[in-house]
Short mmCIF file of C-alpha atoms in Angstrom, two decimals:
data_model
loop_
_atom_site.label_atom_id
_atom_site.label_comp_id
_atom_site.label_asym_id
_atom_site.label_seq_id
_atom_site.Cartn_x
_atom_site.Cartn_y
_atom_site.Cartn_z
CA MET Q 1 42.93 -3.61 31.90
CA VAL Q 2 43.76 -0.47 29.90
CA GLU Q 3 44.29 -2.53 26.77
CA TYR Q 4 40.92 -4.26 27.33
CA ASP Q 5 39.13 -0.91 27.68
CA MET Q 6 40.82 0.41 24.55
CA LYS Q 7 39.85 -2.70 22.58
CA LYS Q 8 36.29 -2.39 23.85
CA GLN Q 9 36.19 1.25 22.76
CA ILE Q 10 37.55 0.39 19.30
CA ASP Q 11 34.98 -2.41 18.88
CA LYS Q 12 32.23 0.01 19.88
CA GLN Q 13 33.40 2.53 17.28
CA LYS Q 14 33.46 -0.18 14.60
CA LEU Q 15 29.89 -1.23 15.42
CA LYS Q 16 28.75 2.40 15.23
CA LYS Q 17 30.46 2.82 11.88
CA ILE Q 18 28.82 -0.35 10.53
CA PHE Q 19 25.44 0.88 11.77
CA PHE Q 20 25.71 4.30 10.14
CA VAL Q 21 27.00 2.81 6.88
CA SER Q 22 23.93 0.54 6.95
CA VAL Q 23 21.74 3.63 7.43
CA LEU Q 24 23.40 5.19 4.37
CA ILE Q 25 22.77 2.08 2.29
CA LEU Q 26 19.14 1.90 3.45
CA GLY Q 27 18.69 5.54 2.49
CA CYS Q 28 20.11 4.90 -0.98
CA LEU Q 29 17.70 1.98 -1.41
CA GLY Q 30 14.80 4.27 -0.53
CA VAL Q 31 15.84 6.74 -3.23
CA LEU Q 32 16.31 3.92 -5.75
CA ALA Q 33 12.85 2.54 -4.90
CA THR Q 34 11.25 5.83 -5.93
CA ILE Q 35 13.37 6.07 -9.08
CA ALA Q 36 12.34 2.52 -10.06
CA ALA Q 37 8.64 3.27 -9.46
CA LEU Q 38 8.46 6.53 -11.43
CA PRO Q 39 8.49 5.04 -14.99
CA VAL Q 40 5.58 2.69 -14.22
CA SER Q 41 3.47 5.09 -12.14
CA THR Q 42 0.47 6.71 -13.80
CA SER Q 43 0.98 9.81 -11.63
CA ILE Q 44 3.44 11.20 -9.12
CA SER Q 45 2.09 11.46 -5.58
CA LEU Q 46 3.36 11.78 -2.02
CA GLY Q 47 3.28 8.00 -1.77
CA THR Q 48 5.54 7.64 -4.80
CA VAL Q 49 8.22 9.99 -3.47
CA PHE Q 50 7.86 9.03 0.21
CA PRO Q 51 10.61 6.34 0.12
CA ALA Q 52 12.99 8.89 -1.47
CA MET Q 53 12.13 11.47 1.20
CA VAL Q 54 12.87 8.97 3.95
CA GLY Q 55 15.99 7.89 2.07
CA VAL Q 56 17.35 11.45 1.86
CA VAL Q 57 16.85 11.88 5.62
CA LEU Q 58 18.65 8.58 6.32
CA ILE Q 59 21.50 9.48 3.98
CA ALA Q 60 21.95 12.87 5.61
CA TYR Q 61 21.81 11.38 9.10
CA GLY Q 62 24.23 8.55 8.32
CA TRP Q 63 26.68 10.88 6.54
CA ILE Q 64 26.67 13.46 9.34
CA LYS Q 65 27.15 10.81 12.02
CA LEU Q 66 30.08 9.30 10.14
CA LYS Q 67 31.79 12.66 9.63
CA ARG Q 68 30.88 14.48 12.83
CA LYS Q 69 32.36 13.33 16.13
CA LYS Q 70 30.15 15.45 18.37
CA LYS Q 71 26.55 14.54 19.13
CA LEU Q 72 23.90 16.09 16.88
CA ILE Q 73 21.78 17.14 19.89
CA PRO Q 74 24.00 18.39 22.74
CA TRP Q 75 21.26 18.33 25.40
CA LYS Q 76 20.78 14.89 26.95
CA VAL Q 77 17.09 15.30 27.88
CA LEU Q 78 16.21 16.44 24.35
CA ARG Q 79 18.21 13.53 22.91
CA ILE Q 80 16.19 11.10 25.02
CA ILE Q 81 12.89 12.66 23.95
CA VAL Q 82 13.81 12.64 20.26
CA THR Q 83 15.10 9.06 20.47
CA ALA Q 84 11.89 7.94 22.20
CA ILE Q 85 9.72 9.60 19.54
CA VAL Q 86 11.74 8.03 16.73
CA CYS Q 87 11.58 4.57 18.37
CA ILE Q 88 7.81 4.84 18.88
CA GLY Q 89 7.38 5.93 15.26
CA ILE Q 90 9.46 3.02 13.97
CA ALA Q 91 7.57 0.54 16.19
CA PHE Q 92 4.22 1.91 14.96
CA PHE Q 93 5.38 1.65 11.34
CA LEU Q 94 6.50 -1.96 11.84
CA VAL Q 95 3.21 -2.95 13.51
CA ILE Q 96 1.12 -1.45 10.68
CA GLU Q 97 3.33 -3.03 8.03
CA GLY Q 98 3.04 -6.37 9.85
CA ILE Q 99 -0.76 -6.14 9.68
CA ILE Q 100 -0.61 -5.20 5.99
CA ILE Q 101 1.63 -8.19 5.22
CA THR Q 102 -0.57 -10.57 7.25
CA TYR Q 103 -3.69 -9.58 5.31
CA ALA Q 104 -1.78 -9.60 2.02
CA ASN Q 105 -1.19 -13.34 2.42
CA MET Q 106 -4.75 -14.29 3.30
CA GLN Q 107 -6.68 -16.50 0.87
CA PRO Q 108 -10.30 -15.89 -0.21
CA PRO Q 109 -12.90 -18.32 1.19
CA ASP Q 110 -14.23 -21.26 -0.81
CA GLU Q 111 -17.80 -20.28 0.05
CA ASP Q 112 -19.88 -18.41 -2.50
CA VAL Q 113 -20.34 -14.65 -2.28
CA ASN Q 114 -22.75 -12.46 -4.22
CA TYR Q 115 -20.34 -9.92 -5.65
CA CYS Q 116 -16.78 -9.50 -6.87
CA ILE Q 117 -15.54 -5.92 -6.52
CA VAL Q 118 -12.53 -5.03 -8.66
CA LEU Q 119 -10.80 -1.81 -7.60
CA GLY Q 120 -9.28 0.57 -10.14
CA ALA Q 121 -5.53 1.21 -10.23
CA GLY Q 122 -4.70 3.84 -12.83
CA ILE Q 123 -4.59 4.25 -16.60
CA PHE Q 124 -1.83 5.96 -18.57
CA PRO Q 125 -2.69 9.02 -20.70
CA ASP Q 126 -2.34 6.93 -23.86
CA GLY Q 127 -5.01 4.51 -22.62
CA ARG Q 128 -2.74 1.69 -21.46
CA MET Q 129 -3.71 0.09 -18.17
CA SER Q 130 -1.18 0.07 -15.36
CA LEU Q 131 0.32 -3.34 -14.61
CA SER Q 132 -1.43 -3.39 -11.23
CA LEU Q 133 -4.81 -2.84 -12.87
CA LYS Q 134 -4.24 -5.58 -15.45
CA LEU Q 135 -3.21 -8.04 -12.72
CA ARG Q 136 -6.36 -7.25 -10.77
CA LEU Q 137 -8.56 -7.80 -13.81
CA ASP Q 138 -6.84 -11.07 -14.75
CA ASN Q 139 -7.34 -12.39 -11.20
CA ALA Q 140 -10.97 -11.24 -11.24
CA LYS Q 141 -11.52 -12.99 -14.58
CA GLU Q 142 -10.24 -16.29 -13.17
CA TYR Q 143 -12.50 -15.92 -10.13
CA LEU Q 144 -15.56 -15.03 -12.22
CA ASP Q 145 -14.94 -18.01 -14.50
CA GLU Q 146 -14.95 -20.31 -11.48
CA TYR Q 147 -17.98 -18.73 -9.77
CA GLU Q 148 -20.40 -18.08 -12.62
CA ASP Q 149 -23.25 -16.69 -10.48
CA VAL Q 150 -21.17 -13.90 -8.92
CA ILE Q 151 -21.92 -10.35 -10.07
CA CYS Q 152 -18.88 -8.22 -10.83
CA ILE Q 153 -18.56 -4.56 -9.83
CA VAL Q 154 -15.77 -2.59 -11.50
CA SER Q 155 -15.01 0.53 -9.50
CA GLY Q 156 -12.85 3.51 -10.47
CA GLY Q 157 -13.31 7.11 -11.60
CA GLN Q 158 -11.43 9.18 -14.17
CA GLY Q 159 -8.25 10.90 -13.01
CA LYS Q 160 -6.93 14.14 -14.49
CA THR Q 161 -4.50 12.38 -16.84
CA GLU Q 162 -6.72 9.40 -17.66
CA PRO Q 163 -8.51 9.38 -21.05
CA VAL Q 164 -11.48 7.43 -19.68
CA ALA Q 165 -12.89 6.38 -16.31
CA GLU Q 166 -11.09 3.31 -14.99
CA ALA Q 167 -14.38 1.44 -14.54
CA TYR Q 168 -15.24 1.69 -18.26
CA ALA Q 169 -11.81 0.44 -19.30
CA MET Q 170 -12.08 -2.39 -16.77
CA ARG Q 171 -15.52 -3.39 -18.00
CA ASP Q 172 -14.37 -3.41 -21.63
CA TYR Q 173 -11.32 -5.53 -20.76
CA LEU Q 174 -13.38 -8.14 -18.91
CA VAL Q 175 -15.89 -8.31 -21.77
CA GLU Q 176 -13.01 -8.86 -24.20
CA GLN Q 177 -11.83 -11.69 -21.94
CA GLY Q 178 -15.20 -13.42 -22.21
CA ILE Q 179 -17.10 -12.16 -19.15
CA SER Q 180 -20.70 -11.37 -20.04
CA GLU Q 181 -21.47 -7.65 -19.83
CA SER Q 182 -24.76 -8.53 -18.11
CA ARG Q 183 -22.72 -9.69 -15.08
CA ILE Q 184 -20.82 -6.41 -14.76
CA LEU Q 185 -21.99 -3.37 -12.79
CA THR Q 186 -20.02 -0.20 -13.50
CA GLU Q 187 -19.15 2.35 -10.80
CA ALA Q 188 -17.22 5.23 -12.39
CA ASN Q 189 -17.36 8.00 -9.77
CA SER Q 190 -14.87 6.92 -7.10
CA PHE Q 191 -11.49 8.48 -6.41
CA SER Q 192 -10.53 6.66 -3.21
CA THR Q 193 -11.04 3.33 -1.46
CA HIS Q 194 -13.70 5.00 0.69
CA ASP Q 195 -15.53 6.03 -2.50
CA ASN Q 196 -15.09 2.56 -3.99
CA MET Q 197 -16.88 0.90 -1.09
CA THR Q 198 -19.49 3.59 -0.52
CA PHE Q 199 -20.61 3.67 -4.15
CA SER Q 200 -20.32 -0.11 -4.55
CA ALA Q 201 -22.61 -0.61 -1.54
CA GLN Q 202 -25.12 1.78 -3.12
CA LEU Q 203 -24.87 -0.10 -6.42
CA MET Q 204 -25.55 -3.40 -4.64
CA GLU Q 205 -28.64 -1.89 -3.05
CA GLN Q 206 -29.89 -0.64 -6.42
CA TYR Q 207 -29.19 -3.95 -8.16
CA ASN Q 208 -30.95 -6.14 -5.61
CA SER Q 209 -31.70 -4.90 -2.10
CA GLN Q 210 -32.56 -8.47 -1.03
CA LEU Q 211 -29.10 -9.84 -1.79
CA GLU Q 212 -26.68 -9.96 1.11
CA LYS Q 213 -23.74 -7.56 0.60
CA THR Q 214 -20.99 -10.17 0.52
CA ALA Q 215 -18.06 -9.62 -1.82
CA VAL Q 216 -14.63 -10.78 -2.82
CA ILE Q 217 -12.55 -7.64 -3.18
CA VAL Q 218 -9.85 -7.84 -5.85
CA THR Q 219 -6.90 -5.52 -5.31
CA ASN Q 220 -3.14 -5.60 -4.77
CA ASP Q 221 -1.75 -7.46 -1.77
CA PHE Q 222 -0.70 -4.32 0.15
CA HIS Q 223 -4.22 -2.88 -0.23
CA ILE Q 224 -6.23 -5.81 1.16
CA PHE Q 225 -6.27 -4.77 4.84
CA ARG Q 226 -7.50 -1.22 4.18
CA SER Q 227 -10.01 -2.36 1.56
CA LEU Q 228 -11.61 -4.89 3.92
CA ALA Q 229 -11.70 -2.39 6.79
CA VAL Q 230 -13.41 0.27 4.66
CA ALA Q 231 -15.80 -2.32 3.16
CA LYS Q 232 -16.89 -3.40 6.62
CA ASN Q 233 -17.41 0.24 7.56
CA ARG Q 234 -19.72 0.58 4.51
CA GLY Q 235 -21.78 -2.51 5.41
CA ILE Q 236 -20.05 -4.96 3.05
CA THR Q 237 -18.81 -8.34 4.28
CA GLY Q 238 -15.58 -8.53 2.33
CA TYR Q 239 -12.99 -11.19 1.54
CA GLY Q 240 -9.67 -10.31 -0.05
CA LEU Q 241 -8.39 -11.68 -3.34
CA ALA Q 242 -4.82 -10.41 -3.42
CA CYS Q 243 -2.81 -9.72 -6.57
CA HIS Q 244 0.96 -9.66 -6.24
CA THR Q 245 2.65 -6.28 -6.50
CA PRO Q 246 5.46 -5.96 -9.09
CA LEU Q 247 8.85 -5.96 -7.38
CA PHE Q 248 9.96 -2.57 -8.73
CA VAL Q 249 7.02 -0.80 -7.05
CA LYS Q 250 6.70 -3.02 -3.97
CA VAL Q 251 8.66 -0.79 -1.58
CA THR Q 252 6.91 2.42 -2.61
CA SER Q 253 3.51 0.69 -2.50
CA TYR Q 254 3.92 -0.70 1.01
CA MET Q 255 5.36 2.55 2.38
CA ARG Q 256 2.62 4.61 0.72
CA GLU Q 257 0.00 2.28 2.18
CA PHE Q 258 1.25 3.06 5.69
CA LEU Q 259 0.51 6.77 5.14
CA THR Q 260 -2.83 6.07 3.49
CA ILE Q 261 -4.00 3.82 6.33
CA ILE Q 262 -3.32 6.61 8.84
CA ASN Q 263 -5.27 9.07 6.68
CA THR Q 264 -8.15 6.61 6.20
CA PHE Q 265 -8.62 5.72 9.85
CA LEU Q 266 -8.25 9.30 11.07
CA PHE Q 267 -10.39 11.12 8.50
CA GLN Q 268 -12.49 8.75 6.39
CA MET Q 269 -14.06 6.29 8.81
CA ASP Q 270 -17.40 7.25 10.38
#
């Protein structure tokens, strides 16, 4: 019986060690995700460094738990409260990410819509488009070639490090690819998804107030859910056309989107 209890205790210690080593590895992956995203990001934001911040916390926690035998929080009630908060936070994160992933894999409808809204995604100081922006424009071009009566709205303002408003660069790129400039409406004042949809709705009204505000919204896969939610809030019936996110920025993009969704639904919806 004593030997059984000792074996059980040893097995329990091994499982704990494996768990905390896994936490360390996960933390390192978070830091690496930010490092991988930095060279291809047009600017450094909280979303870009968020995986590294989480990673540092996980590394510190895993390292301390592996080296320290005593419990980090000596008071049992406080341990229970902290554990409950952490578990609720993780569950909330997983639910939101599940919704993001579900929408990211939705396909646009075969039915015709009146507009195709292409959302901006950053331009480098030297004028080069970010890979995400180019992917969005290439997908939009394919869609516009197939549905020749659809009006395109390119939406994106000029950031501090950008040499030109995203919308102008997007319009010029589509024209170079063979899309008639007469089909393109330019919205160059937005700095957020909320702006994109608000100003695009106004542009639709100015273009033809009789046309129903139906639109395919072209953006990256992780951004589809929030874009459609904000579009609906602005009176636009939207359908997502998802572009894949490059692997080296996928983790940072999906983690950043979690934070942005919270901010959007708490402060930008009316």
